[in-house]
Coordinates of C-alpha atoms and ligand atoms in Angstrom, one line a residue:
M1 CA 185.7 22.1 110.0
N2 CA 188.2 19.3 110.8
V3 CA 187.0 15.7 110.8
T4 CA 189.2 13.1 112.5
N5 CA 189.1 9.7 114.0
T6 CA 192.3 10.0 116.0
I7 CA 192.8 11.2 119.6
E8 CA 196.1 12.9 118.7
A9 CA 194.4 15.1 116.1
V10 CA 191.7 16.1 118.6
R11 CA 194.3 17.0 121.3
A12 CA 196.5 18.9 118.8
M13 CA 193.6 21.1 117.8
R14 CA 192.2 21.4 121.3
W15 CA 195.5 22.7 122.7
Q16 CA 196.6 24.9 119.8
N17 CA 195.4 27.8 121.8
P18 CA 195.3 26.8 125.5
T19 CA 193.2 29.8 126.5
A20 CA 190.4 29.2 124.0
T21 CA 187.1 27.9 125.3
W22 CA 185.6 24.7 123.8
G23 CA 182.1 23.4 123.8
L24 CA 181.5 19.7 123.3
V25 CA 178.4 18.0 121.9
P26 CA 178.5 14.2 122.1
T27 CA 176.1 12.4 119.7
M28 CA 175.4 9.0 118.2
G29 CA 174.9 10.6 114.8
Y30 CA 171.9 10.6 112.4
L31 CA 171.6 14.2 113.4
H32 CA 168.4 16.2 113.6
E33 CA 167.4 19.6 114.8
G34 CA 167.6 18.5 118.5
H35 CA 171.3 17.8 118.1
I36 CA 171.9 20.9 116.0
S37 CA 170.2 23.1 118.7
L38 CA 173.0 21.9 121.0
V39 CA 175.7 22.7 118.5
R40 CA 174.2 26.2 118.0
R41 CA 174.2 26.9 121.7
A42 CA 177.8 25.7 122.0
R43 CA 178.7 27.9 119.0
A44 CA 177.2 30.9 120.7
E45 CA 179.0 30.3 124.1
N46 CA 182.5 29.1 123.1
D47 CA 185.4 30.0 120.9
F48 CA 185.4 26.5 119.3
V49 CA 182.9 23.7 119.0
A50 CA 183.6 19.9 118.9
A51 CA 181.0 17.4 118.1
T52 CA 181.5 13.6 118.4
I53 CA 179.7 10.9 116.4
Y54 CA 180.0 7.5 117.9
V55 CA 177.4 4.7 118.3
N56 CA 178.6 3.3 121.6
P57 CA 178.0 -0.4 121.8
A58 CA 178.4 -0.4 125.6
Q59 CA 175.1 1.5 126.0
F60 CA 173.1 -1.0 124.0
A61 CA 171.8 -4.3 125.5
P62 CA 172.3 -7.4 123.3
T63 CA 168.6 -7.4 122.5
E64 CA 168.6 -3.7 121.4
D65 CA 169.0 -1.9 118.1
L66 CA 172.8 -1.5 117.8
S67 CA 173.2 -3.1 114.4
S68 CA 170.2 -1.3 112.9
Y69 CA 170.8 2.1 114.5
P70 CA 170.5 4.6 111.6
R71 CA 173.8 6.1 110.3
D72 CA 174.5 8.8 107.6
L73 CA 177.9 10.3 108.2
A74 CA 178.0 12.5 105.0
R75 CA 174.7 14.1 105.9
D76 CA 175.7 14.6 109.6
L77 CA 179.0 16.3 108.5
A78 CA 177.1 18.7 106.2
L79 CA 174.7 19.6 109.1
L80 CA 177.5 20.1 111.5
Q81 CA 179.4 22.3 109.0
D82 CA 176.3 24.4 108.5
A83 CA 175.8 24.8 112.3
G84 CA 179.4 26.0 112.7
A85 CA 181.2 23.0 114.3
D86 CA 185.0 23.3 114.2
L87 CA 185.9 19.7 114.9
V88 CA 184.1 16.4 114.5
F89 CA 185.6 13.4 116.2
T90 CA 184.4 10.0 114.7
P91 CA 186.2 7.3 116.6
D92 CA 185.7 3.6 115.9
N93 CA 185.3 0.8 118.4
A94 CA 188.9 -0.3 118.2
L95 CA 189.9 3.2 119.4
M96 CA 187.3 3.5 122.1
Y97 CA 187.5 -0.1 123.4
P98 CA 190.9 -1.5 122.4
A99 CA 191.8 -5.1 123.3
G100 CA 192.4 -5.4 127.0
F101 CA 189.9 -2.6 127.9
Q102 CA 188.5 -3.2 131.4
T103 CA 187.7 0.1 133.1
F104 CA 184.0 1.2 133.4
V105 CA 182.5 4.2 135.1
T106 CA 179.4 3.4 137.1
V107 CA 177.1 5.9 138.7
E108 CA 175.0 4.3 141.4
G109 CA 171.6 5.5 142.9
V110 CA 170.1 7.6 140.1
T111 CA 170.8 4.9 137.6
A112 CA 168.6 2.3 139.4
V113 CA 165.2 3.7 138.3
L114 CA 163.4 4.6 135.1
E115 CA 165.7 4.0 132.1
G116 CA 168.3 2.3 134.3
A117 CA 165.7 -0.2 135.6
A118 CA 164.4 -0.9 132.0
R119 CA 168.0 -1.0 130.5
P120 CA 170.3 -2.2 133.3
T121 CA 173.6 -1.8 131.5
H122 CA 172.8 1.4 129.6
F123 CA 174.1 4.1 131.9
R124 CA 177.3 2.3 132.6
G125 CA 178.0 2.5 128.9
V126 CA 177.0 6.1 128.7
T127 CA 179.1 7.3 131.6
T128 CA 182.1 5.3 130.5
I129 CA 182.0 6.8 127.0
V130 CA 181.2 10.3 128.2
A131 CA 184.1 10.2 130.7
K132 CA 186.4 9.1 127.9
L133 CA 185.2 11.9 125.6
F134 CA 185.6 14.5 128.4
N135 CA 189.2 13.3 128.9
I136 CA 189.9 13.3 125.2
V137 CA 188.4 16.7 124.4
Q138 CA 188.7 18.4 127.8
P139 CA 185.9 20.8 126.9
T140 CA 185.1 24.1 128.8
R141 CA 181.4 23.2 128.5
A142 CA 179.5 20.1 127.6
Y143 CA 176.0 20.3 126.0
F144 CA 173.4 17.6 126.6
G145 CA 169.6 17.5 125.7
Q146 CA 166.7 17.5 128.1
K147 CA 165.2 14.8 125.9
D148 CA 167.4 12.3 127.8
F149 CA 166.7 13.8 131.2
Q150 CA 167.9 10.9 133.3
Q151 CA 171.2 11.0 131.3
T152 CA 171.6 14.6 132.4
V153 CA 171.1 13.7 136.0
V154 CA 173.5 10.8 135.8
T155 CA 176.1 12.8 133.9
R156 CA 175.9 15.7 136.3
R157 CA 176.4 13.3 139.2
M158 CA 179.5 11.8 137.5
I159 CA 181.0 15.3 136.8
A160 CA 180.6 16.3 140.4
D161 CA 181.8 12.9 141.9
L162 CA 184.8 12.6 139.6
N163 CA 185.7 16.3 139.6
F164 CA 185.5 16.9 135.8
N165 CA 186.5 20.5 135.2
L166 CA 183.7 21.6 133.0
E167 CA 180.4 23.4 132.9
F168 CA 177.4 21.2 132.2
I169 CA 174.6 22.7 130.1
V170 CA 171.2 21.1 129.5
C171 CA 169.2 22.3 126.4
P172 CA 165.5 22.1 125.9
T173 CA 163.8 19.2 123.9
V174 CA 163.2 20.1 120.3
R175 CA 159.8 18.7 119.0
E176 CA 157.9 18.2 115.8
A177 CA 154.9 20.5 115.3
D178 CA 152.6 17.8 116.6
G179 CA 154.6 17.4 119.8
L180 CA 156.7 14.3 119.1
A181 CA 160.2 14.8 120.5
L182 CA 162.8 14.6 117.7
S183 CA 164.8 11.3 117.9
S184 CA 167.0 9.4 115.5
R185 CA 164.8 6.4 116.3
N186 CA 161.7 8.1 114.9
T187 CA 162.9 7.0 111.5
Y188 CA 161.9 3.4 112.5
L189 CA 158.2 4.4 112.7
T190 CA 155.7 3.5 109.9
P191 CA 153.2 6.2 109.1
P192 CA 150.4 4.9 111.4
Q193 CA 153.0 4.4 114.2
R194 CA 154.3 7.9 113.6
A195 CA 150.8 9.3 114.1
A196 CA 150.4 7.2 117.3
A197 CA 153.8 8.3 118.6
T198 CA 152.3 11.7 119.7
V199 CA 150.8 9.8 122.6
L200 CA 153.9 10.3 124.7
S201 CA 153.8 14.1 124.5
R202 CA 150.0 14.1 124.8
A203 CA 150.1 12.1 128.0
L204 CA 152.9 14.2 129.5
A205 CA 151.1 17.4 128.5
Q206 CA 148.0 16.1 130.2
G207 CA 150.0 15.7 133.4
I208 CA 151.3 19.3 133.1
V209 CA 147.7 20.6 132.7
L210 CA 146.7 18.8 135.9
L211 CA 149.7 20.1 137.8
N212 CA 148.9 23.6 136.6
A213 CA 145.3 23.1 137.7
G214 CA 146.6 22.2 141.2
E215 CA 146.7 18.4 141.2
R216 CA 149.5 17.3 143.6
D217 CA 148.8 13.6 144.1
G218 CA 151.5 11.5 142.4
D219 CA 149.2 8.5 141.8
A220 CA 146.4 10.6 140.4
L221 CA 148.9 12.2 137.9
R222 CA 150.4 8.8 137.0
Q223 CA 147.0 7.3 136.5
A224 CA 145.7 10.2 134.3
M225 CA 148.8 10.0 132.0
T226 CA 148.6 6.2 131.9
A227 CA 145.0 6.4 130.7
V228 CA 146.1 8.6 127.7
I229 CA 148.6 6.0 126.7
A230 CA 146.2 3.1 127.3
A231 CA 143.8 4.8 124.8
E232 CA 146.3 4.5 121.9
P233 CA 146.0 1.0 120.4
L234 CA 149.5 1.1 118.8
A235 CA 151.2 2.0 122.0
R236 CA 152.4 -0.2 124.8
L237 CA 153.5 1.4 128.1
D238 CA 156.9 0.5 129.5
Y239 CA 156.9 3.0 132.4
L240 CA 155.4 6.2 133.4
S241 CA 156.7 8.4 136.2
A242 CA 156.1 11.5 138.2
A243 CA 159.4 11.9 140.1
D244 CA 161.6 14.3 142.0
P245 CA 163.8 15.8 139.2
L246 CA 167.0 15.6 141.4
T247 CA 166.7 12.1 142.9
L248 CA 164.3 10.6 140.3
A249 CA 162.4 9.0 143.2
E250 CA 158.6 8.7 142.6
L251 CA 156.6 11.4 144.3
A252 CA 153.6 10.6 146.5
Q253 CA 152.9 14.3 146.6
V254 CA 154.4 16.9 144.3
G255 CA 156.1 19.8 146.0
E256 CA 157.9 22.6 144.2
M257 CA 158.8 20.6 141.1
A258 CA 158.4 17.4 139.3
L259 CA 159.7 15.4 136.3
L260 CA 157.0 13.6 134.3
S261 CA 158.6 11.0 132.1
T262 CA 157.6 7.9 130.1
A263 CA 158.9 5.2 127.9
V264 CA 156.5 3.6 125.4
F265 CA 156.8 0.9 122.7
V266 CA 155.2 1.9 119.4
G267 CA 155.5 -1.3 117.5
K268 CA 159.1 -2.5 118.2
T269 CA 160.4 1.0 118.6
R270 CA 160.9 2.2 122.2
L271 CA 160.4 5.9 122.5
I272 CA 161.1 8.1 125.6
D273 CA 160.0 11.6 126.5
N274 CA 159.7 13.9 129.6
M275 CA 158.4 17.2 130.7
P276 CA 159.7 19.0 133.7
W277 CA 157.4 21.1 135.9
P278 CA 157.2 24.0 136.4
S279 CA 160.0 24.5 133.8
L280 CA 163.4 23.1 132.7
T281 CA 165.3 25.9 134.3
A282 CA 163.5 25.5 137.6
V283 CA 164.4 21.8 137.8
T284 CA 168.0 22.1 136.6
G285 CA 168.9 25.0 138.8
G286 CA 169.0 27.7 136.1
Q287 CA 171.3 26.0 133.6
Ligands
LIG301 P1 171.9 10.9 120.8 O1 172.6 11.0 119.4 O2 170.6 10.3 120.8 O3 172.9 10.2 121.8 O4 171.8 12.3 121.4 C1 172.9 13.2 121.5 C2 172.5 14.4 122.3 O5 171.4 15.1 121.7 C3 172.0 14.0 123.7 O6 172.5 15.0 124.7 C4 170.5 14.1 123.6 O7 169.8 14.4 124.8 C5 170.3 15.3 122.6 N1 169.0 15.2 121.9 C6 168.5 14.1 121.3 N2 167.2 14.5 120.9 C7 167.0 15.7 121.2 C8 165.9 16.6 121.1 N3 164.8 16.2 120.5 N4 166.0 17.9 121.6 C9 167.1 18.2 122.3 N5 168.2 17.5 122.4 C10 168.1 16.2 121.9

């Protein structure tokens, strides 16, 4: 496994064999089984796998956790080696945002709601850095997690609108045994907060139960899920949504499919989760 912080080294390895296929897994590090599931899928579907580790300042608001975001490069590299990555790109801020930098990629529409409404500058940071990583690595396929569902909608839009020549693959959310979606930010939780954090998946699962039982009223679904979160004293709801998985617009009535999603503060830690209905493959068109 090659580890590099230069664009030249990435390009040299990428183009050693121009006909080889490459899978790319962008991450912010502090890796867990969710990230590793993406690397494994990329490993199975490509000749070579590149992972990137970069905590991108542009996707954090000034009030957010950029300076405290957990980091453990040695451990990350060991996990990536075990999972079969061939190349790890670990750029620094001076390389990604050199003096004079003034070009940003902005996706409109689908960034206005949910995470985009709560974190207005977030997706501009994400799409800018993802576009740069796509241009640097030029992967055959890129692997993203369902955990950040809106990020997959926004990135898919950018790929189509800017004609990036790659296949976009969304992998299912990996969860703890009690339902909590794996996240680098779970490390911030105290033991009582960690116990309370199951409230996100419990609320969403309640919505899925209701959908499976025939409930189609958007407000009824949102109210039922909100009630689950309201019953957890350590949780404070940021938003809760039952939306169209393609447009992310709130649904008055659920038709063929829905994306249930929520953001919840547990203490100072902001957690997000989502569940697609009837299934991930149904709402992402089989990818
Ligand atoms: P991050 O390091 O949080 O930027 O995440 C890097 C990639 O891993 C993103 O595509 C995430 O959606 C994905 N990811 C994070 N957590 C999970 C999870 N629990 N299951 C599946 N993928 C995940």
